[in-house]
Short mmCIF file of N, CA and C in Angstrom, two decimals:
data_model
loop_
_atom_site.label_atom_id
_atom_site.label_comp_id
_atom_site.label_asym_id
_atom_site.label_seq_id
_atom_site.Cartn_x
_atom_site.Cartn_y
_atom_site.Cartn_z
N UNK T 163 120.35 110.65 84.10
CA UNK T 163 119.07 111.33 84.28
C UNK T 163 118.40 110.91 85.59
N UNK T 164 119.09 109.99 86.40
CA UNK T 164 118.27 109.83 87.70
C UNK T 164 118.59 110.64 88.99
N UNK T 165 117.98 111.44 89.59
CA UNK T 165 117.55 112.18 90.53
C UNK T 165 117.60 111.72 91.77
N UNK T 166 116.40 110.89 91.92
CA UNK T 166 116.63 110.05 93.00
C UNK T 166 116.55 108.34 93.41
N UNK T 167 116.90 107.95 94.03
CA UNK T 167 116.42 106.30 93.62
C UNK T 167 115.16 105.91 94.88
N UNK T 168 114.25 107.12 94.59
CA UNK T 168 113.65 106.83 95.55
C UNK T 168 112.21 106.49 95.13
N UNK T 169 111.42 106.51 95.91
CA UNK T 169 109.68 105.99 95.74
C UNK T 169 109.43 106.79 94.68
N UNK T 170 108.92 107.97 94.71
CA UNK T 170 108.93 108.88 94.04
C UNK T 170 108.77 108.87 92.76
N UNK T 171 110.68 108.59 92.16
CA UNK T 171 110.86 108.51 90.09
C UNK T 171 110.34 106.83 90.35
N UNK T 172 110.25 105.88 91.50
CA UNK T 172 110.13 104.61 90.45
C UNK T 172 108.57 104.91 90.34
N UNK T 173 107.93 105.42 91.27
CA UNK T 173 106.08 105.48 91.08
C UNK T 173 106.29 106.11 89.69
N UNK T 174 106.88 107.02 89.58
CA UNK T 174 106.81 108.05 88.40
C UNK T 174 106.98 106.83 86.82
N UNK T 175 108.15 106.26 87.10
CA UNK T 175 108.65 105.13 86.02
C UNK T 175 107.46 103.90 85.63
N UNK T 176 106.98 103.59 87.00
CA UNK T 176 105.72 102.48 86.83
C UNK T 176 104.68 103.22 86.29
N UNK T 177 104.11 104.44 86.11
CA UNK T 177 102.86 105.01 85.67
C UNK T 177 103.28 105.04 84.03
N UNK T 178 104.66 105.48 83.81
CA UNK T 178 104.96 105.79 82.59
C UNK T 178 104.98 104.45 81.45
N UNK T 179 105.53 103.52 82.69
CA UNK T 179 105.41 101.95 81.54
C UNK T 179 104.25 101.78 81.18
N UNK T 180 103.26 101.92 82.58
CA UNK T 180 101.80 101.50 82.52
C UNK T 180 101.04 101.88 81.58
N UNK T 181 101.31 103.72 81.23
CA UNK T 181 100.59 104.68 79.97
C UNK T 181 100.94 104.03 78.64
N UNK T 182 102.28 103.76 78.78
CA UNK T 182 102.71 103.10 77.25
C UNK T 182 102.49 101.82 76.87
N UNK T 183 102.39 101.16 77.91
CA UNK T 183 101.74 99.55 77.68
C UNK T 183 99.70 99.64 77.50
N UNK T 184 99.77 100.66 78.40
CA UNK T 184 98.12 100.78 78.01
C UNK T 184 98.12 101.51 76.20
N UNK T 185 98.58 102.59 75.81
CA UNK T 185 98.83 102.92 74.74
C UNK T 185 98.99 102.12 73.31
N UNK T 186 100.34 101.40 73.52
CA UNK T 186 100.38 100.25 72.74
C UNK T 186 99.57 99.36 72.71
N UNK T 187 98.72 99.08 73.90
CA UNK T 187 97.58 97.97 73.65
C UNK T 187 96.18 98.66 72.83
N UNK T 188 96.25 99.76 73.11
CA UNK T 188 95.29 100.12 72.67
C UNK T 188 95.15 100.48 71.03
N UNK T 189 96.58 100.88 70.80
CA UNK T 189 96.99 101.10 69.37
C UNK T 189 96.97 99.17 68.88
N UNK T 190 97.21 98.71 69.31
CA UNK T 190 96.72 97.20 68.76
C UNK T 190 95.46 96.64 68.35
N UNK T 191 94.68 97.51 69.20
CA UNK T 191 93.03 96.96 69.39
C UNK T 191 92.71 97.82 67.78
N UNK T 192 93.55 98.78 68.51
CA UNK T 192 92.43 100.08 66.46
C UNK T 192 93.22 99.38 65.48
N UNK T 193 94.24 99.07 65.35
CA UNK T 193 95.05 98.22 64.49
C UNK T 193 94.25 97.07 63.71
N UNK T 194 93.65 96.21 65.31
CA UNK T 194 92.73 94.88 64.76
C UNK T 194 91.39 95.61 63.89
N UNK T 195 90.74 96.60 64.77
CA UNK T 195 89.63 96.75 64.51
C UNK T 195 89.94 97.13 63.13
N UNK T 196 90.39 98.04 62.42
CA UNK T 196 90.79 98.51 61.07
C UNK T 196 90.58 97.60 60.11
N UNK T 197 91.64 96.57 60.80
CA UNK T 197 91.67 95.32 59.74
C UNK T 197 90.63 94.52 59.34
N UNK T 198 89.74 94.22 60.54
CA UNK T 198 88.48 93.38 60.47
C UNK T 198 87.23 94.42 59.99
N UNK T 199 87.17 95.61 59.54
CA UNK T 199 86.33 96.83 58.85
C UNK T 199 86.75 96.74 57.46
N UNK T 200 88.32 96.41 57.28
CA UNK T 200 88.61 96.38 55.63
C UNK T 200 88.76 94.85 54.88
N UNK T 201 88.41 93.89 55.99
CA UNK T 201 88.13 92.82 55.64
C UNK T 201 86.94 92.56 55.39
N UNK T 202 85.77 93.07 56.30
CA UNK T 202 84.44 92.96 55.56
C UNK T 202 84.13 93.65 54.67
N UNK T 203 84.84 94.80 54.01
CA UNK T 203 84.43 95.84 52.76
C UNK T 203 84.83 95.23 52.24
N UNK T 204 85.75 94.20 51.95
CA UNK T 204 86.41 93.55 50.86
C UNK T 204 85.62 92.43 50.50
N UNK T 205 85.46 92.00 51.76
CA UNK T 205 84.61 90.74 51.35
C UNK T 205 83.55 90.19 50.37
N UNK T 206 82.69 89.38 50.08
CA UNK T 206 81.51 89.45 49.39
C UNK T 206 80.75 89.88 49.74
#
């Protein structure tokens, strides 16, 4: 699937890690937050 090995697909490749590492972090954060919302409903 590579095209070219040039500036170009790797800029293209670094934005794409970047979206999914920002993504996954962010799906971590709602993950925490969830948990610490059903930990205080639970709580006393």
């Amino acid at each position: 699937m590579r095209k070219k090995a040039g500036g170009i697909g790797l800029r293209s490749c670094l934005t794409c890690i970047t979206s999914y590492l920002s993504l996954s972090k962010l799906l971590i954060y709602l993950e925490a937050f969830f948990s610490i919302a059903q930990l205080e409903r639970n709580g006393p």
